[in-house]
């Protein structure tokens, strides 16, 4: 059943305005969706990226969108137009892709679904810019070049803001967040697999609270 989003589509950069870290979430059991989202919300993390890596992902997005409208639940690992459509129907408020194609970009535009496209090369950045996207995900961040790459891109792509994702930890996140062209980071450390299996929601809430100290005061 389709879920109507709680409000009008957001500007993609609004995603970054709610905190320095977007949790990259893999949900194996639908029944974990609501307690997990509640644990993250309790820790002050409002933007949730549920990846399309398991059969539970779309039902989990629908459950969160329906029962916790205060959460900004989005979909990750969007590979094609059908992924975007199904996620939008489930109630996703935004989409994240590991790479960029115009097909995915145009599909999300047609759905009114804000897209955070993944890039790993200058050519991908140029393609995304040509289609109107300037808030981009560097993925996989560490493997693609990490902080030195983002510093090198700052001059030719001064109009681009980044959300580096992939290989970033609680320890290294502050180094990324200190860069002027980085708005936020994506991280899987907020939802450890063992904590998910054990239902240790208090641990996840504490990890969420800890994210607010990662960005140094300006």
mmCIF file of C-alpha atoms in Angstrom:
data_model
loop_
_atom_site.group_PDB
_atom_site.id
_atom_site.type_symbol
_atom_site.label_atom_id
_atom_site.label_comp_id
_atom_site.label_asym_id
_atom_site.label_seq_id
_atom_site.Cartn_x
_atom_site.Cartn_y
_atom_site.Cartn_z
ATOM 1 C CA UNK A 1 0.000 0.000 0.000
ATOM 2 C CA UNK A 2 1.355 3.410 -0.934
ATOM 3 C CA UNK A 3 2.096 5.865 1.827
ATOM 4 C CA UNK A 4 1.608 9.588 1.388
ATOM 5 C CA UNK A 5 4.689 11.516 2.561
ATOM 6 C CA UNK A 6 4.188 13.691 5.630
ATOM 7 C CA UNK A 7 4.964 16.883 3.752
ATOM 8 C CA UNK A 8 6.061 18.271 0.395
ATOM 9 C CA UNK A 9 9.392 17.096 -1.047
ATOM 10 C CA UNK A 10 12.393 18.683 0.620
ATOM 11 C CA UNK A 11 15.302 20.418 -0.986
ATOM 12 C CA UNK A 12 18.108 17.819 -1.036
ATOM 13 C CA UNK A 13 20.355 20.028 1.082
ATOM 14 C CA UNK A 14 17.672 20.014 3.791
ATOM 15 C CA UNK A 15 18.741 16.435 4.433
ATOM 16 C CA UNK A 16 22.085 17.704 5.699
ATOM 17 C CA UNK A 17 20.554 20.377 7.905
ATOM 18 C CA UNK A 18 19.330 17.900 10.519
ATOM 19 C CA UNK A 19 22.700 16.649 11.732
ATOM 20 C CA UNK A 20 26.246 15.720 10.738
ATOM 21 C CA UNK A 21 25.626 11.999 10.125
ATOM 22 C CA UNK A 22 23.116 10.112 7.994
ATOM 23 C CA UNK A 23 22.919 6.517 9.241
ATOM 24 C CA UNK A 24 23.258 3.940 6.470
ATOM 25 C CA UNK A 25 20.885 1.224 7.647
ATOM 26 C CA UNK A 26 20.544 -2.421 6.638
ATOM 27 C CA UNK A 27 17.362 -3.978 8.044
ATOM 28 C CA UNK A 28 17.026 -7.771 7.956
ATOM 29 C CA UNK A 29 13.814 -8.014 9.990
ATOM 30 C CA UNK A 30 10.812 -5.747 9.413
ATOM 31 C CA UNK A 31 9.957 -5.941 13.111
ATOM 32 C CA UNK A 32 13.204 -4.098 13.885
ATOM 33 C CA UNK A 33 12.243 -1.059 11.817
ATOM 34 C CA UNK A 34 10.178 0.871 14.354
ATOM 35 C CA UNK A 35 12.303 0.254 17.489
ATOM 36 C CA UNK A 36 15.426 1.097 15.480
ATOM 37 C CA UNK A 37 13.929 4.334 14.146
ATOM 38 C CA UNK A 38 12.684 5.240 17.619
ATOM 39 C CA UNK A 39 16.167 4.627 19.054
ATOM 40 C CA UNK A 40 17.778 6.903 16.467
ATOM 41 C CA UNK A 41 15.143 9.598 16.977
ATOM 42 C CA UNK A 42 15.698 9.411 20.749
ATOM 43 C CA UNK A 43 19.365 10.160 20.074
ATOM 44 C CA UNK A 44 18.496 13.171 17.931
ATOM 45 C CA UNK A 45 19.096 11.555 14.527
ATOM 46 C CA UNK A 46 16.099 12.320 12.330
ATOM 47 C CA UNK A 47 17.299 11.460 8.795
ATOM 48 C CA UNK A 48 17.375 7.700 8.171
ATOM 49 C CA UNK A 49 18.663 6.001 5.018
ATOM 50 C CA UNK A 50 17.303 2.464 4.710
ATOM 51 C CA UNK A 51 19.240 0.641 1.997
ATOM 52 C CA UNK A 52 17.605 -1.610 -0.593
ATOM 53 C CA UNK A 53 19.886 -4.505 0.267
ATOM 54 C CA UNK A 54 17.332 -6.830 1.881
ATOM 55 C CA UNK A 55 13.767 -7.966 1.287
ATOM 56 C CA UNK A 56 12.784 -6.173 4.494
ATOM 57 C CA UNK A 57 13.832 -2.723 3.243
ATOM 58 C CA UNK A 58 10.638 -1.513 1.545
ATOM 59 C CA UNK A 59 8.259 -2.817 4.247
ATOM 60 C CA UNK A 60 10.554 -1.195 6.840
ATOM 61 C CA UNK A 61 10.421 2.146 5.021
ATOM 62 C CA UNK A 62 6.639 1.905 4.838
ATOM 63 C CA UNK A 63 6.358 1.136 8.564
ATOM 64 C CA UNK A 64 8.588 4.049 9.553
ATOM 65 C CA UNK A 65 6.840 6.472 7.183
ATOM 66 C CA UNK A 66 3.411 5.438 8.445
ATOM 67 C CA UNK A 67 4.032 5.293 12.179
ATOM 68 C CA UNK A 68 6.876 7.797 12.738
ATOM 69 C CA UNK A 69 6.182 10.785 10.473
ATOM 70 C CA UNK A 70 8.658 12.874 12.475
ATOM 71 C CA UNK A 71 11.443 10.754 10.944
ATOM 72 C CA UNK A 72 12.769 11.673 7.501
ATOM 73 C CA UNK A 73 13.084 8.170 6.128
ATOM 74 C CA UNK A 74 14.808 7.733 2.797
ATOM 75 C CA UNK A 75 15.912 4.900 0.577
ATOM 76 C CA UNK A 76 19.499 3.965 -0.258
ATOM 77 C CA UNK A 77 21.076 1.764 -2.932
ATOM 78 C CA UNK A 78 18.718 3.072 -5.629
ATOM 79 C CA UNK A 79 19.989 1.564 -8.872
ATOM 80 C CA UNK A 80 17.191 2.281 -11.337
ATOM 81 C CA UNK A 81 13.856 4.011 -11.926
ATOM 82 C CA UNK A 82 11.869 1.078 -10.557
ATOM 83 C CA UNK A 83 13.756 1.199 -7.261
ATOM 84 C CA UNK A 84 12.894 4.895 -6.969
ATOM 85 C CA UNK A 85 9.230 4.308 -7.820
ATOM 86 C CA UNK A 86 8.754 1.475 -5.332
ATOM 87 C CA UNK A 87 10.505 3.407 -2.570
ATOM 88 C CA UNK A 88 8.430 6.524 -3.228
ATOM 89 C CA UNK A 89 5.245 4.453 -3.061
ATOM 90 C CA UNK A 90 6.426 3.038 0.267
ATOM 91 C CA UNK A 91 6.786 6.562 1.676
ATOM 92 C CA UNK A 92 10.494 7.358 1.218
ATOM 93 C CA UNK A 93 11.162 11.084 1.548
ATOM 94 C CA UNK A 94 14.464 11.037 -0.359
ATOM 95 C CA UNK A 95 16.664 8.670 -2.356
ATOM 96 C CA UNK A 96 20.379 7.906 -2.348
ATOM 97 C CA UNK A 97 22.187 6.140 -5.193
ATOM 98 C CA UNK A 98 25.679 4.579 -5.149
ATOM 99 C CA UNK A 99 26.445 6.096 -8.576
ATOM 100 C CA UNK A 100 24.748 8.457 -11.008
ATOM 101 C CA UNK A 101 22.823 7.944 -14.224
ATOM 102 C CA UNK A 102 20.428 10.333 -15.917
ATOM 103 C CA UNK A 103 17.772 7.602 -15.818
ATOM 104 C CA UNK A 104 17.838 7.573 -12.025
ATOM 105 C CA UNK A 105 18.041 11.365 -11.849
ATOM 106 C CA UNK A 106 15.094 11.872 -14.197
ATOM 107 C CA UNK A 107 13.025 9.208 -12.443
ATOM 108 C CA UNK A 108 13.489 10.897 -9.080
ATOM 109 C CA UNK A 109 12.671 14.299 -10.558
ATOM 110 C CA UNK A 110 9.479 12.871 -12.046
ATOM 111 C CA UNK A 111 8.486 11.449 -8.671
ATOM 112 C CA UNK A 112 9.323 14.620 -6.771
ATOM 113 C CA UNK A 113 11.790 12.504 -4.785
ATOM 114 C CA UNK A 114 14.944 14.398 -3.736
ATOM 115 C CA UNK A 115 18.037 12.499 -4.841
ATOM 116 C CA UNK A 116 21.511 12.396 -3.305
ATOM 117 C CA UNK A 117 23.507 10.857 -6.178
ATOM 118 C CA UNK A 118 26.718 8.944 -5.643
ATOM 119 C CA UNK A 119 29.886 9.950 -7.487
ATOM 120 C CA UNK A 120 33.468 8.699 -7.492
ATOM 121 C CA UNK A 121 34.996 10.585 -10.448
ATOM 122 C CA UNK A 122 35.110 14.075 -11.890
ATOM 123 C CA UNK A 123 33.150 12.852 -14.908
ATOM 124 C CA UNK A 124 30.298 11.667 -12.698
ATOM 125 C CA UNK A 125 30.248 15.020 -10.929
ATOM 126 C CA UNK A 126 30.003 16.820 -14.267
ATOM 127 C CA UNK A 127 27.143 14.537 -15.373
ATOM 128 C CA UNK A 128 25.254 15.141 -12.137
ATOM 129 C CA UNK A 129 25.811 18.904 -12.350
ATOM 130 C CA UNK A 130 24.546 18.917 -15.953
ATOM 131 C CA UNK A 131 21.305 17.347 -14.698
ATOM 132 C CA UNK A 132 20.908 19.880 -11.889
ATOM 133 C CA UNK A 133 22.359 17.995 -8.912
ATOM 134 C CA UNK A 134 24.957 19.784 -6.772
ATOM 135 C CA UNK A 135 24.652 17.960 -3.418
ATOM 136 C CA UNK A 136 26.430 14.659 -4.043
ATOM 137 C CA UNK A 137 27.549 11.563 -2.171
ATOM 138 C CA UNK A 138 31.225 10.618 -2.530
ATOM 139 C CA UNK A 139 31.100 6.830 -2.578
ATOM 140 C CA UNK A 140 32.966 4.740 -1.621
ATOM 141 C CA UNK A 141 34.665 7.624 0.127
ATOM 142 C CA UNK A 142 37.737 6.019 1.624
ATOM 143 C CA UNK A 143 38.419 3.716 -1.329
ATOM 144 C CA UNK A 144 37.889 6.501 -3.894
ATOM 145 C CA UNK A 145 40.390 8.891 -2.356
ATOM 146 C CA UNK A 146 38.786 10.284 0.782
ATOM 147 C CA UNK A 147 39.881 13.608 2.190
ATOM 148 C CA UNK A 148 42.681 14.289 -0.356
ATOM 149 C CA UNK A 149 40.198 13.792 -3.198
ATOM 150 C CA UNK A 150 37.622 16.112 -1.634
ATOM 151 C CA UNK A 151 40.295 18.761 -1.156
ATOM 152 C CA UNK A 152 41.334 18.422 -4.795
ATOM 153 C CA UNK A 153 37.727 18.775 -5.960
ATOM 154 C CA UNK A 154 37.077 21.911 -3.903
ATOM 155 C CA UNK A 155 38.524 24.256 -6.517
ATOM 156 C CA UNK A 156 37.098 22.934 -9.826
ATOM 157 C CA UNK A 157 33.779 21.999 -8.209
ATOM 158 C CA UNK A 158 33.313 24.865 -5.779
ATOM 159 C CA UNK A 159 29.542 24.777 -6.226
ATOM 160 C CA UNK A 160 29.266 21.167 -5.041
ATOM 161 C CA UNK A 161 28.551 20.008 -1.489
ATOM 162 C CA UNK A 162 29.363 16.435 -0.515
ATOM 163 C CA UNK A 163 28.174 13.699 1.816
ATOM 164 C CA UNK A 164 31.101 11.250 1.901
ATOM 165 C CA UNK A 165 29.995 7.672 2.618
ATOM 166 C CA UNK A 166 31.842 4.379 2.711
ATOM 167 C CA UNK A 167 34.584 3.374 5.127
ATOM 168 C CA UNK A 168 33.999 6.341 7.444
ATOM 169 C CA UNK A 169 33.993 5.687 11.187
ATOM 170 C CA UNK A 170 33.134 7.628 14.300
ATOM 171 C CA UNK A 171 36.864 8.321 14.676
ATOM 172 C CA UNK A 172 37.428 9.642 11.135
ATOM 173 C CA UNK A 173 34.129 11.481 10.625
ATOM 174 C CA UNK A 174 35.334 14.751 12.255
ATOM 175 C CA UNK A 175 38.183 14.989 9.722
ATOM 176 C CA UNK A 176 35.682 14.855 6.865
ATOM 177 C CA UNK A 177 33.233 17.219 8.554
ATOM 178 C CA UNK A 178 36.002 19.811 8.953
ATOM 179 C CA UNK A 179 36.193 20.228 5.154
ATOM 180 C CA UNK A 180 34.282 23.243 3.809
ATOM 181 C CA UNK A 181 32.721 21.245 0.959
ATOM 182 C CA UNK A 182 31.367 18.521 3.257
ATOM 183 C CA UNK A 183 27.867 19.028 4.698
ATOM 184 C CA UNK A 184 27.468 15.669 6.391
ATOM 185 C CA UNK A 185 28.740 12.095 6.236
ATOM 186 C CA UNK A 186 27.041 8.745 5.851
ATOM 187 C CA UNK A 187 27.909 6.030 8.318
ATOM 188 C CA UNK A 188 26.908 2.486 9.160
ATOM 189 C CA UNK A 189 28.499 2.577 12.607
ATOM 190 C CA UNK A 190 25.305 4.002 14.152
ATOM 191 C CA UNK A 191 23.480 0.714 13.615
ATOM 192 C CA UNK A 192 25.957 -2.103 14.337
ATOM 193 C CA UNK A 193 24.810 -5.527 13.176
ATOM 194 C CA UNK A 194 25.285 -7.083 16.624
ATOM 195 C CA UNK A 195 23.234 -4.349 18.305
ATOM 196 C CA UNK A 196 20.473 -4.881 15.736
ATOM 197 C CA UNK A 197 20.465 -8.661 16.311
ATOM 198 C CA UNK A 198 20.353 -8.248 20.079
ATOM 199 C CA UNK A 199 17.780 -5.450 20.072
ATOM 200 C CA UNK A 200 20.241 -3.221 21.962
ATOM 201 C CA UNK A 201 18.355 -0.026 21.151
ATOM 202 C CA UNK A 202 19.929 1.878 24.062
ATOM 203 C CA UNK A 203 23.360 1.408 22.482
ATOM 204 C CA UNK A 204 22.074 2.751 19.161
ATOM 205 C CA UNK A 205 20.522 5.751 20.910
ATOM 206 C CA UNK A 206 23.867 6.527 22.542
ATOM 207 C CA UNK A 207 25.711 6.220 19.221
ATOM 208 C CA UNK A 208 23.177 8.630 17.738
ATOM 209 C CA UNK A 209 23.703 11.117 20.582
ATOM 210 C CA UNK A 210 27.450 10.907 20.081
ATOM 211 C CA UNK A 211 27.148 12.163 16.494
ATOM 212 C CA UNK A 212 26.267 15.660 17.646
ATOM 213 C CA UNK A 213 29.788 16.193 19.002
ATOM 214 C CA UNK A 214 31.511 15.186 15.740
ATOM 215 C CA UNK A 215 31.346 18.563 14.054
ATOM 216 C CA UNK A 216 33.604 21.129 15.691
ATOM 217 C CA UNK A 217 31.910 24.448 16.590
ATOM 218 C CA UNK A 218 32.448 27.165 13.979
#
